[in-house]
Coordinates of C-alpha atoms and ligand atoms in Angstrom, one line a residue:
Chain A
X1 CA 17.4 2.9 -26.8
X2 CA 20.0 5.4 -25.5
X3 CA 19.1 9.0 -26.0
X4 CA 21.8 11.3 -24.8
X5 CA 21.8 13.2 -21.5
X6 CA 19.2 15.6 -20.5
X7 CA 20.4 18.9 -18.9
X8 CA 17.8 18.6 -16.1
X9 CA 19.3 15.3 -15.1
X10 CA 22.8 16.5 -15.1
X11 CA 21.8 19.5 -12.9
X12 CA 19.9 17.3 -10.4
X13 CA 22.8 14.9 -10.5
X14 CA 22.7 14.0 -6.8
X15 CA 20.4 11.3 -5.2
X16 CA 17.6 10.3 -7.6
X17 CA 14.0 10.2 -6.2
X18 CA 13.3 6.8 -7.7
X19 CA 15.7 4.1 -8.8
X20 CA 14.5 0.7 -10.1
X21 CA 16.9 -2.0 -11.2
X22 CA 16.0 -5.1 -13.0
X23 CA 12.4 -5.3 -11.7
X24 CA 10.5 -8.4 -12.6
X25 CA 7.0 -9.5 -11.7
X26 CA 5.3 -12.6 -13.0
X27 CA 1.7 -13.6 -12.6
X28 CA 1.3 -17.3 -13.3
X29 CA 2.3 -17.5 -17.0
X30 CA 2.3 -13.7 -17.7
X31 CA 5.5 -11.7 -17.2
X32 CA 3.8 -8.3 -16.3
X33 CA 7.1 -6.5 -15.7
X34 CA 10.2 -7.9 -17.4
X35 CA 13.5 -6.3 -16.2
X36 CA 12.5 -2.7 -15.7
X37 CA 15.2 -0.1 -15.0
X38 CA 14.2 3.5 -14.1
X39 CA 16.1 6.4 -12.7
X40 CA 14.0 9.5 -11.9
X41 CA 15.8 12.6 -10.7
X42 CA 14.2 14.7 -7.9
X43 CA 11.6 17.3 -8.7
X44 CA 10.7 15.8 -12.1
X45 CA 7.5 14.7 -13.7
X46 CA 8.3 11.3 -15.1
X47 CA 5.9 9.5 -17.3
X48 CA 5.4 5.8 -17.9
X49 CA 3.7 5.6 -21.2
X50 CA 2.2 2.4 -22.6
X51 CA -0.8 0.6 -23.9
X52 CA -3.2 -1.7 -22.0
X53 CA -1.3 -4.5 -20.3
X54 CA 2.1 -2.9 -20.7
X55 CA 2.8 -3.4 -17.0
X56 CA 2.4 0.2 -15.8
X57 CA 0.1 -0.6 -12.9
X58 CA 2.3 -3.5 -11.8
X59 CA 5.4 -1.3 -12.0
X60 CA 3.8 1.4 -9.9
X61 CA 2.6 -1.0 -7.3
X62 CA 6.1 -2.4 -6.9
X63 CA 7.6 1.1 -6.6
X64 CA 4.9 2.1 -4.0
X65 CA 5.5 -1.0 -1.8
X66 CA 2.2 -2.7 -2.6
X67 CA 3.5 -5.6 -4.5
X68 CA 6.8 -7.4 -3.8
X69 CA 8.9 -7.8 -6.9
X70 CA 10.1 -11.3 -8.0
X71 CA 13.5 -9.8 -8.7
X72 CA 15.2 -6.5 -8.7
X73 CA 15.5 -3.5 -6.3
X74 CA 13.7 -0.3 -5.7
X75 CA 15.1 2.7 -4.0
X76 CA 12.8 5.6 -3.1
X77 CA 14.9 8.7 -2.0
X78 CA 17.7 6.2 -1.4
X79 CA 15.6 3.9 0.9
X80 CA 15.4 0.3 -0.2
X81 CA 11.7 -0.7 -0.4
X82 CA 12.5 -4.2 0.7
X83 CA 14.6 -3.1 3.8
X84 CA 12.3 -0.4 5.1
X85 CA 8.9 -0.3 3.5
X86 CA 7.5 1.7 6.4
X87 CA 10.0 4.5 5.9
X88 CA 9.3 4.5 2.2
X89 CA 5.6 4.9 2.9
X90 CA 6.3 8.0 4.8
X91 CA 7.8 9.5 1.7
X92 CA 5.3 8.5 -0.9
X93 CA 1.7 9.2 -1.9
X94 CA -0.3 7.0 -4.3
X95 CA -3.4 7.4 -6.3
X96 CA -4.1 4.1 -7.9
X97 CA -5.9 3.3 -11.1
X98 CA -9.1 2.3 -9.2
X99 CA -10.5 5.1 -7.2
X100 CA -9.5 4.2 -3.7
X101 CA -12.1 6.2 -1.6
X102 CA -14.7 4.8 0.7
X103 CA -18.2 5.0 -0.8
X104 CA -19.9 4.6 2.5
X105 CA -18.4 7.8 4.0
X106 CA -18.6 11.4 3.1
X107 CA -15.8 13.1 1.1
X108 CA -14.8 15.0 4.2
X109 CA -14.7 11.9 6.4
X110 CA -12.5 10.1 3.9
X111 CA -9.9 12.9 4.1
X112 CA -10.2 13.2 7.9
X113 CA -9.6 9.5 8.3
X114 CA -6.4 9.8 6.3
X115 CA -5.3 13.0 8.0
X116 CA -5.7 11.2 11.4
X117 CA -3.8 8.2 10.2
X118 CA -1.0 10.5 9.1
X119 CA -0.9 12.0 12.6
X120 CA -2.9 15.2 12.3
X121 CA -5.0 15.5 15.4
X122 CA -8.5 16.8 16.1
X123 CA -9.2 20.1 14.4
X124 CA -6.0 20.1 12.3
X125 CA -7.3 17.0 10.6
X126 CA -10.6 18.6 9.8
X127 CA -9.0 21.8 8.7
X128 CA -6.6 20.1 6.3
X129 CA -9.6 18.1 4.9
X130 CA -11.6 21.2 4.3
X131 CA -8.8 23.0 2.6
X132 CA -8.2 20.2 0.2
X133 CA -11.9 19.8 -0.5
X134 CA -12.1 23.5 -1.4
X135 CA -9.0 23.3 -3.5
X136 CA -10.5 20.4 -5.5
X137 CA -13.9 22.1 -5.7
X138 CA -15.6 19.6 -3.5
X139 CA -16.5 22.0 -0.7
X140 CA -20.2 22.0 -1.5
X141 CA -20.3 18.2 -1.5
X142 CA -18.0 17.6 1.5
X143 CA -20.9 16.1 3.6
X144 CA -22.3 13.9 0.9
X145 CA -21.6 10.2 0.7
X146 CA -19.0 9.4 -1.9
X147 CA -21.5 6.9 -3.3
X148 CA -23.4 9.8 -4.7
X149 CA -20.3 11.4 -6.3
X150 CA -19.8 11.4 -10.1
X151 CA -16.7 9.6 -11.5
X152 CA -14.8 12.9 -11.9
X153 CA -15.6 14.0 -8.3
X154 CA -14.4 10.7 -7.0
X155 CA -11.2 10.9 -8.9
X156 CA -10.6 14.4 -7.5
X157 CA -11.2 13.2 -4.0
X158 CA -8.9 10.3 -4.6
X159 CA -6.1 12.7 -5.7
X160 CA -6.8 14.9 -2.7
X161 CA -6.4 11.8 -0.5
X162 CA -2.9 11.3 -1.6
X163 CA -2.0 14.9 -0.9
X164 CA -3.2 15.2 2.8
X165 CA 0.5 15.4 3.7
X166 CA 2.5 16.6 0.7
X167 CA 4.5 13.5 -0.4
X168 CA 8.1 13.7 -1.5
X169 CA 7.3 11.2 -4.3
X170 CA 3.9 11.0 -5.7
X171 CA 2.7 8.0 -7.9
X172 CA -0.3 8.6 -10.1
X173 CA -1.7 5.7 -12.0
X174 CA -3.7 7.1 -15.0
X175 CA -4.8 10.1 -13.0
X176 CA -6.8 11.7 -15.8
X177 CA -8.6 8.6 -17.2
X178 CA -12.3 9.4 -17.2
X179 CA -11.9 13.1 -16.6
X180 CA -13.3 15.8 -18.9
X181 CA -10.9 18.2 -20.6
X182 CA -11.2 20.8 -17.8
X183 CA -10.7 18.1 -15.2
X184 CA -7.6 16.9 -17.0
X185 CA -6.1 20.4 -17.1
X186 CA -6.8 20.7 -13.3
X187 CA -4.9 17.6 -12.6
X188 CA -2.0 18.9 -14.7
X189 CA -2.0 22.1 -12.8
X190 CA -1.9 20.2 -9.5
X191 CA 1.0 18.1 -10.8
X192 CA 2.9 21.2 -11.8
X193 CA 2.2 23.0 -8.5
X194 CA 3.6 19.9 -6.7
X195 CA 6.8 19.8 -8.7
X196 CA 7.3 23.5 -8.1
X197 CA 7.3 22.6 -4.4
X198 CA 9.9 19.8 -4.9
X199 CA 7.7 16.8 -5.1
X200 CA 8.8 14.2 -7.7
X201 CA 5.8 12.8 -9.7
X202 CA 5.8 9.5 -11.5
X203 CA 2.6 9.1 -13.5
X204 CA 1.3 6.6 -16.0
X205 CA -0.8 7.3 -19.0
X206 CA -2.0 5.9 -22.2
X207 CA -2.4 9.4 -23.6
X208 CA 0.5 10.5 -25.6
X209 CA -0.6 14.1 -25.5
X210 CA -0.6 14.0 -21.7
X211 CA 3.0 12.7 -21.5
X212 CA 4.0 15.3 -24.0
X213 CA 2.4 18.2 -22.1
X214 CA 3.4 17.2 -18.6
X215 CA 6.5 15.0 -18.5
X216 CA 10.1 16.1 -18.3
X217 CA 11.1 12.6 -19.2
X218 CA 9.1 9.6 -20.6
X219 CA 9.7 5.9 -20.5
X220 CA 7.8 4.0 -23.1
X221 CA 6.7 0.7 -21.8
X222 CA 5.7 -2.3 -23.9
X223 CA 5.2 -5.8 -22.6
X224 CA 6.9 -5.0 -19.3
X225 CA 10.0 -3.5 -20.8
X226 CA 11.2 0.0 -21.4
X227 CA 11.5 0.3 -25.2
X228 CA 12.6 4.0 -25.2
X229 CA 13.5 6.6 -22.7
X230 CA 14.1 10.3 -22.9
X231 CA 12.6 13.8 -23.1
X232 CA 9.5 14.2 -25.2
X233 CA 11.6 16.1 -27.8
X234 CA 14.3 13.4 -27.9
X235 CA 11.8 10.7 -28.4
X236 CA 10.2 12.6 -31.2
X237 CA 13.5 13.4 -32.8
X238 CA 14.5 9.7 -32.7
X239 CA 11.7 8.9 -35.0
X240 CA 12.6 11.5 -37.6
X241 CA 10.7 14.4 -39.0
X242 CA 7.0 14.8 -38.7
X243 CA 4.3 14.2 -41.2
X244 CA 2.6 16.7 -43.6
X245 CA -1.1 16.2 -43.2
X246 CA -3.6 17.6 -45.6
X247 CA -7.3 17.3 -46.2
X248 CA -8.5 18.0 -49.8
X249 CA -11.8 19.8 -50.5
X250 CA -13.0 17.1 -52.9
X251 CA -12.5 13.4 -52.4
X252 CA -12.1 12.9 -56.2
X253 CA -8.9 14.9 -56.1
X254 CA -7.2 12.8 -53.5
X255 CA -5.5 10.4 -55.8
X256 CA -4.0 13.3 -57.8
X257 CA -2.9 14.9 -54.6
X258 CA -1.2 11.7 -53.5
X259 CA 0.8 11.6 -56.8
X260 CA 1.9 15.2 -56.4
X261 CA 3.0 14.6 -52.8
X262 CA 4.9 11.5 -53.7
X263 CA 6.7 13.2 -56.6
X264 CA 7.6 16.3 -54.5
X265 CA 8.9 14.4 -51.4
X266 CA 9.9 11.0 -52.7
X267 CA 8.2 9.7 -49.5
X268 CA 5.5 7.2 -49.0
X269 CA 2.0 8.7 -49.0
X270 CA -0.5 7.5 -46.4
X271 CA -4.3 7.6 -47.2
X272 CA -6.5 8.0 -44.1
X273 CA -9.8 6.2 -43.5
X274 CA -11.2 9.7 -43.9
X275 CA -11.7 9.9 -47.7
X276 CA -10.4 13.5 -47.7
X277 CA -7.2 13.0 -45.7
X278 CA -3.7 12.0 -46.7
X279 CA -0.3 12.4 -45.2
X280 CA 3.3 12.0 -46.2
X281 CA 6.5 11.9 -44.2
X282 CA 9.1 14.1 -46.0
X283 CA 12.8 13.9 -45.3
X284 CA 13.0 17.4 -43.8
X285 CA 11.4 20.8 -43.5
X286 CA 12.4 21.9 -47.0
X287 CA 10.8 18.9 -48.5
X288 CA 7.7 19.5 -46.4
X289 CA 7.4 23.1 -47.7
X290 CA 8.0 21.8 -51.3
X291 CA 5.2 19.3 -50.9
X292 CA 2.6 21.9 -50.0
X293 CA 3.7 24.1 -52.8
X294 CA 3.4 21.2 -55.2
X295 CA -0.3 20.7 -54.2
X296 CA -1.2 24.4 -54.6
X297 CA 0.7 24.6 -57.9
X298 CA -1.1 21.5 -59.1
X299 CA -4.4 23.1 -58.4
X300 CA -5.6 20.8 -55.6
X301 CA -7.9 22.7 -53.2
X302 CA -7.1 22.0 -49.5
X303 CA -9.4 22.6 -46.5
X304 CA -6.7 21.9 -43.9
X305 CA -3.0 21.3 -43.7
X306 CA -0.4 20.9 -41.0
X307 CA 3.3 20.2 -40.7
X308 CA 4.1 18.7 -37.4
X309 CA 6.9 17.1 -35.5
X310 CA 6.0 13.5 -35.1
X311 CA 3.3 12.9 -32.5
X312 CA 4.0 10.5 -29.7
X313 CA 1.5 8.2 -31.4
X314 CA 4.0 7.9 -34.3
X315 CA 6.8 7.5 -31.8
X316 CA 5.0 4.7 -30.1
X317 CA 4.3 3.0 -33.4
X318 CA 7.8 3.3 -34.5
X319 CA 9.1 1.9 -31.3
X320 CA 6.8 -1.0 -30.7
X321 CA 6.3 -1.8 -34.3
X322 CA 2.6 -2.4 -33.7
X323 CA 0.0 -0.6 -35.7
X324 CA -3.3 -1.8 -34.2
X325 CA -3.5 1.5 -32.5
X326 CA -3.9 3.4 -35.7
X327 CA -6.7 3.4 -38.2
X328 CA -4.5 4.5 -41.1
X329 CA -3.8 2.1 -43.9
X330 CA -0.5 2.4 -45.8
X331 CA -1.0 3.0 -49.5
X332 CA 1.4 1.6 -52.1
Chain B
X1 CA -1.6 20.8 -27.3
X2 CA 1.3 22.1 -25.2
X3 CA 1.4 23.5 -21.7
X4 CA -1.7 25.5 -21.1
X5 CA -0.9 29.1 -20.1
X6 CA -3.9 29.7 -17.9
X7 CA -4.6 27.1 -15.3
X8 CA -8.2 26.3 -14.4
X9 CA -7.3 26.0 -10.7
X10 CA -7.2 29.3 -9.0
X11 CA -3.7 30.2 -7.7
X12 CA -5.0 30.4 -4.1
X13 CA -6.2 26.9 -4.4
X14 CA -3.0 25.6 -5.8
X15 CA -1.3 26.9 -2.7
X16 CA -3.8 25.0 -0.6
X17 CA -2.9 21.7 -2.3
X18 CA 0.5 21.6 -0.7
X19 CA 0.6 21.3 3.1
X20 CA 2.4 23.7 5.5
X21 CA 5.6 21.6 5.4
X22 CA 5.4 20.4 9.0
X23 CA 4.9 16.7 8.3
X24 CA 3.5 15.2 11.5
X25 CA 4.5 11.8 12.8
X26 CA 2.1 9.1 11.5
X27 CA -0.4 7.6 14.0
X28 CA 0.9 4.7 16.1
X29 CA -0.7 1.3 16.0
X30 CA -3.2 2.1 18.7
X31 CA -4.2 5.5 17.4
X32 CA -4.5 4.1 13.8
X33 CA -6.7 1.2 15.0
X34 CA -8.8 3.7 16.8
X35 CA -9.2 5.8 13.6
X36 CA -10.3 2.7 11.8
X37 CA -12.8 1.8 14.5
X38 CA -14.2 5.3 14.2
X39 CA -14.6 4.7 10.5
X40 CA -16.5 1.5 11.2
X41 CA -18.8 3.3 13.6
X42 CA -19.4 6.2 11.2
X43 CA -21.2 3.7 9.0
X44 CA -23.9 3.4 11.7
X45 CA -24.6 7.1 11.1
X46 CA -24.8 6.8 7.4
X47 CA -26.6 3.4 7.3
X48 CA -28.9 3.7 10.3
X49 CA -30.3 0.2 9.4
X50 CA -27.2 -1.1 11.1
X51 CA -28.3 0.4 14.3
X52 CA -31.7 -1.2 13.8
X53 CA -30.0 -4.6 13.3
X54 CA -28.1 -4.0 16.6
X55 CA -31.1 -2.8 18.7
X56 CA -34.6 -3.2 17.4
X57 CA -33.8 -6.6 15.9
X58 CA -32.9 -8.2 19.2
X59 CA -35.9 -6.5 20.9
X60 CA -38.2 -8.1 18.4
X61 CA -36.5 -11.4 18.8
X62 CA -36.8 -11.3 22.5
X63 CA -40.4 -10.2 22.6
X64 CA -41.6 -12.6 19.9
X65 CA -39.8 -15.6 21.4
X66 CA -41.1 -14.8 24.9
X67 CA -44.8 -14.3 24.0
X68 CA -45.2 -16.3 20.8
X69 CA -43.4 -19.5 21.7
X70 CA -43.0 -19.1 25.4
X71 CA -46.5 -20.4 26.1
X72 CA -46.1 -23.4 23.8
X73 CA -42.6 -24.4 24.8
X74 CA -42.5 -23.8 28.5
X75 CA -46.1 -23.3 29.6
X76 CA -45.8 -19.6 30.4
X77 CA -44.0 -16.6 28.9
X78 CA -42.3 -15.7 32.2
X79 CA -40.7 -19.1 32.5
X80 CA -39.5 -19.2 28.9
X81 CA -38.1 -15.6 29.1
X82 CA -35.9 -16.9 32.0
X83 CA -34.7 -19.7 29.7
X84 CA -34.4 -17.8 26.4
X85 CA -33.0 -14.4 27.3
X86 CA -29.4 -15.6 27.5
X87 CA -29.8 -17.4 24.2
X88 CA -31.3 -14.3 22.5
X89 CA -28.4 -12.3 23.9
X90 CA -26.0 -14.7 22.2
X91 CA -27.8 -14.7 18.9
X92 CA -28.3 -10.9 18.8
X93 CA -24.7 -10.3 19.4
X94 CA -23.5 -12.9 16.9
X95 CA -25.6 -11.2 14.3
X96 CA -23.5 -8.1 14.6
X97 CA -20.2 -10.0 13.9
X98 CA -20.1 -9.8 10.0
X99 CA -19.8 -6.0 9.6
X100 CA -16.0 -5.9 9.8
X101 CA -15.8 -8.7 7.2
X102 CA -18.4 -7.1 4.9
X103 CA -16.5 -3.8 5.1
X104 CA -13.2 -5.6 4.3
X105 CA -14.7 -7.3 1.3
X106 CA -16.0 -3.9 0.1
X107 CA -12.6 -2.2 0.6
X108 CA -10.9 -4.9 -1.4
X109 CA -13.4 -4.7 -4.3
X110 CA -12.4 -1.1 -4.7
X111 CA -8.9 0.2 -4.3
X112 CA -9.4 1.2 -0.7
X113 CA -7.1 -1.4 0.8
X114 CA -4.3 -0.2 -1.6
X115 CA -4.7 3.3 -0.2
X116 CA -4.5 2.1 3.4
X117 CA -1.5 -0.1 2.6
X118 CA 0.4 2.7 1.0
X119 CA 0.1 4.8 4.2
X120 CA 2.8 4.8 6.9
X121 CA 0.6 3.1 9.5
X122 CA 0.7 -0.4 11.0
X123 CA -0.7 -2.9 8.4
X124 CA -3.0 -4.6 10.9
X125 CA -4.7 -1.3 11.9
X126 CA -7.7 -1.5 9.5
X127 CA -8.4 -5.1 10.6
X128 CA -8.1 -4.5 14.3
X129 CA -10.0 -1.2 14.0
X130 CA -12.8 -2.8 12.0
X131 CA -13.2 -5.7 14.4
X132 CA -13.1 -3.3 17.4
X133 CA -15.9 -1.3 15.7
X134 CA -17.9 -4.6 15.6
X135 CA -17.3 -5.0 19.3
X136 CA -18.9 -1.6 20.0
X137 CA -21.9 -2.8 18.0
X138 CA -22.0 -6.0 19.9
X139 CA -22.0 -4.2 23.2
X140 CA -24.8 -2.0 22.0
X141 CA -26.9 -5.1 21.0
X142 CA -26.1 -6.9 24.2
X143 CA -27.1 -3.9 26.4
X144 CA -30.4 -3.6 24.5
X145 CA -31.3 -7.2 25.0
X146 CA -30.5 -7.1 28.7
X147 CA -32.4 -3.9 29.2
X148 CA -35.5 -5.1 27.4
X149 CA -35.3 -8.4 29.2
X150 CA -35.3 -6.7 32.6
X151 CA -38.3 -4.6 31.6
X152 CA -40.2 -7.8 30.6
X153 CA -39.5 -9.2 34.0
X154 CA -36.3 -11.2 33.7
X155 CA -35.0 -12.2 37.1
X156 CA -31.3 -11.5 37.1
X157 CA -30.3 -13.6 40.1
X158 CA -26.7 -13.1 39.2
X159 CA -27.0 -9.4 40.0
X160 CA -25.4 -6.6 38.3
X161 CA -22.0 -8.3 38.4
X162 CA -23.6 -11.4 36.7
X163 CA -25.2 -9.2 34.0
X164 CA -21.9 -7.3 33.3
X165 CA -19.9 -10.6 33.2
X166 CA -22.5 -12.2 30.8
X167 CA -22.4 -9.2 28.4
X168 CA -18.6 -9.2 28.5
X169 CA -18.4 -12.9 27.8
X170 CA -20.7 -12.6 24.8
X171 CA -18.8 -9.6 23.4
X172 CA -15.5 -11.4 23.8
X173 CA -16.8 -14.4 21.9
X174 CA -18.3 -12.2 19.2
X175 CA -14.9 -10.5 18.8
X176 CA -13.4 -13.9 18.0
X177 CA -16.2 -14.8 15.6
X178 CA -15.6 -11.5 13.7
X179 CA -12.2 -12.8 12.8
X180 CA -13.8 -15.9 11.1
X181 CA -15.8 -13.5 8.9
X182 CA -12.9 -11.2 8.0
X183 CA -10.9 -14.3 6.9
X184 CA -14.0 -15.4 4.9
X185 CA -14.2 -11.9 3.4
X186 CA -10.7 -12.2 2.0
X187 CA -11.4 -15.6 0.6
X188 CA -14.8 -14.9 -0.8
X189 CA -14.1 -11.5 -2.4
X190 CA -17.7 -10.1 -2.3
X191 CA -19.8 -8.3 0.2
X192 CA -23.0 -10.2 -0.4
X193 CA -21.1 -13.5 -0.1
X194 CA -19.8 -12.5 3.3
X195 CA -23.1 -11.3 4.4
X196 CA -24.8 -14.5 3.2
X197 CA -22.2 -16.8 4.7
X198 CA -22.2 -14.9 8.0
X199 CA -25.9 -15.0 8.4
X200 CA -26.4 -18.6 7.3
X201 CA -23.5 -19.7 9.6
X202 CA -24.9 -17.8 12.6
X203 CA -28.4 -19.2 12.2
X204 CA -27.2 -22.7 11.6
X205 CA -25.0 -22.7 14.7
X206 CA -27.7 -21.0 16.8
X207 CA -30.3 -23.6 15.8
X208 CA -27.9 -26.5 16.4
X209 CA -27.3 -25.2 19.9
X210 CA -29.2 -25.0 23.2
X211 CA -30.2 -21.4 22.6
X212 CA -33.9 -22.1 22.1
X213 CA -34.4 -25.7 23.3
X214 CA -33.2 -27.9 26.1
X215 CA -30.9 -30.5 24.4
X216 CA -32.2 -33.3 26.7
X217 CA -35.5 -33.2 24.6
X218 CA -33.6 -33.9 21.3
X219 CA -32.7 -37.2 19.6
X220 CA -29.4 -38.6 20.8
X221 CA -27.4 -37.8 17.6
X222 CA -28.5 -34.2 17.6
X223 CA -27.9 -33.9 21.3
X224 CA -24.3 -34.8 20.7
X225 CA -23.9 -32.2 18.0
X226 CA -25.5 -29.5 20.2
X227 CA -23.3 -30.5 23.1
X228 CA -20.1 -29.9 20.9
X229 CA -21.3 -26.6 19.5
X230 CA -19.3 -23.7 21.1
X231 CA -22.5 -21.6 20.9
X232 CA -24.0 -24.0 23.3
X233 CA -21.1 -23.6 25.6
X234 CA -21.4 -19.9 25.4
X235 CA -25.1 -20.0 26.1
X236 CA -24.6 -22.3 29.1
X237 CA -22.0 -20.0 30.5
X238 CA -24.1 -16.9 30.0
X239 CA -27.1 -18.6 31.6
X240 CA -25.0 -19.4 34.6
X241 CA -23.7 -15.9 34.9
X242 CA -27.1 -14.2 34.6
X243 CA -28.8 -16.5 37.0
X244 CA -26.0 -16.6 39.6
X245 CA -25.4 -20.3 39.2
X246 CA -22.2 -19.9 37.1
X247 CA -19.5 -22.6 37.1
X248 CA -16.0 -21.4 36.5
X249 CA -15.3 -24.3 34.1
X250 CA -18.1 -23.1 31.7
X251 CA -16.7 -19.6 31.5
X252 CA -13.1 -20.8 31.1
X253 CA -14.2 -23.2 28.3
X254 CA -15.8 -20.3 26.4
X255 CA -12.7 -18.1 26.9
X256 CA -10.4 -20.9 25.6
X257 CA -12.6 -21.4 22.6
X258 CA -12.7 -17.6 21.8
X259 CA -8.9 -17.5 22.2
X260 CA -8.5 -20.6 19.9
X261 CA -10.8 -19.1 17.2
X262 CA -8.9 -15.8 17.3
X263 CA -5.5 -17.5 17.3
X264 CA -6.6 -19.4 14.1
X265 CA -8.5 -16.8 12.2
X266 CA -6.8 -13.5 13.0
X267 CA -3.5 -14.8 11.5
X268 CA -5.5 -16.2 8.5
X269 CA -7.1 -12.8 8.0
X270 CA -3.7 -11.2 8.3
X271 CA -2.2 -13.4 5.7
X272 CA -5.0 -13.0 3.3
X273 CA -4.8 -9.2 3.8
X274 CA -1.1 -9.1 3.2
X275 CA -1.4 -11.2 0.1
X276 CA -4.2 -9.2 -1.4
Ligands
ATP1 N1 -3.0 -9.6 -10.1 C1 -2.8 -10.1 -11.3 N2 -3.0 -11.4 -11.6 C2 -2.7 -11.9 -12.8 N3 -2.3 -11.1 -13.8 C3 -2.1 -9.8 -13.6 C4 -2.3 -9.2 -12.3 N4 -2.1 -7.9 -12.4 C5 -1.7 -7.7 -13.7 N5 -1.6 -8.8 -14.4 C6 -1.2 -9.0 -15.8 O1 0.0 -8.3 -16.0 C7 0.0 -7.6 -17.2 C8 0.3 -6.1 -16.9 O2 -0.8 -5.6 -16.3 P1 -0.9 -4.1 -15.7 O3 -2.1 -3.9 -15.0 O4 0.4 -3.8 -15.0 O5 -0.9 -3.3 -17.1 P2 -1.2 -1.7 -17.3 O6 -0.1 -1.2 -18.2 O7 -1.4 -1.0 -16.0 O8 -2.5 -1.8 -18.2 P3 -3.7 -0.7 -18.2 O9 -3.3 0.4 -19.2 O10 -4.8 -1.6 -18.8 O11 -4.0 -0.3 -16.9 C9 -1.3 -7.9 -17.9 O12 -1.1 -8.9 -18.8 C10 -2.2 -8.3 -16.8 O13 -3.2 -9.2 -17.2
MG2 MG1 -3.0 0.0 -15.3

């Protein structure tokens, strides 16, 4: 889907941080990535959004030099991954989907090892490790074996490990999976801080909310292909207006409410699994306002209502045409 | 939810997340391998049992073989010590060879290998470093056996030079054997499988060698097997070095075998590692 030009892209018009052309990766009979094209301008947070098995991890591994593509090219800051993997690895950082820290070492030792490998010597390595541990609130646990860390602590350490030397391009594969809400906000803050310093971040997620909150641009992946690409706003606009959602006070009044909504908007009314919930997708904002008025005029008591732009959930459904991700049944 | 206005990370900390902008040059192949060897040895600190394996284990082996079986096999503990010490040296050192392989299997089970492979350092550094860490352990085990043997009354007729050469030969051979186990680690995919294979393999090879018995006393078929076993060649060469009766041919044979094992299994490990 073609979705117009983003001003941010035009402004950063020079060398993009990441370019992928026609990437393909097969595993036996599965085509994990099937002709992927990406262009990520510098300094951007770019999000690969897709369900389980969409090919996000495989794509990131190819971009980060870990897996050789079966076809296609990858340029990181203009350097071809195939020609000069070593130079690309000097530019990138990666936090994979599996926490890639060593359980049998302490948090500090994990970071010191990486600092030494990246060329920081002696005390400088230890200082950098300590700073990062403090920044990720692991200072008190620095000397403990990672084996004894909680999942969230391990995830934070893993993220710190990819920032020992600030990378030009950072790949994060589902960085917030398994984190609590505060942990998630922390990761978001880190991502924003990095982009302010000029790092380009490509992250994958299954959470539409995360892509919406963080990404400048989103590519929606399904079965190894990009099915849509654009800013969060463009993607939402491409699906049309958002739904009016209401919850009635009394389940017995729901059918009456549905009739009122259908009459007021001419749209299809959706009844939720929740016996109190229903929603409708009006043609525009005026119709949406009219729909709410119809309910109150009709004497239906509501406990909640909202008028939203479409959520990325709805975008995703509309783009992939698959509805197993939603619990809502469409009423006639 | 849209962009949160207040960040849960304190501003000072966000500044710490980025570095000072002076990106250093990544470690070269040697420095990177040394960093990985350091990592391997750190584990001795965290899992002190490994140190026990490398020191107390061999001591127990030596003392029990000398005093429990010595009288029965050779008539007197002293005479048997003279025979068995080089063999115990070989066995103790071989038992330290699986650590690099075990660590490799563990790294691969989690995403640790991915992290290392995404760093701008020589791809072989984790492998060479890990095996080098094993060599430090082997040296420790060998030194322990020799020291305890001398205390128990071992006559080192080969002198200090013979002792050093014997220890060096065993450590070189163990270095080669470590590569077999790293290759296995990449094929077997689990730590416990590597540990099991390593230990079973070492015990099998040791018992089918001249470590504990004189092959001349064995049935002919078994004697042939024992004669072909590289562990027997190693033990013979070490006996010669320690007792000052060494023949150059024995030592050269062991070095050739160690080189052959390394030439076969280091590239296999390398290939498995690149493909993983
Ligand atoms: N090493 C592999 N061997 C065989 N098949 C693989 C391998 N890696 C991935 N696949 C297959 O490729 C497809 C894409 O997998 P991938 O891990 O890239 O998806 P993903 O989008 O990251 O999913 P998730 O959200 O679950 O992490 C899946 O069908 C998966 O089974
Ligand atoms: Mg994945």
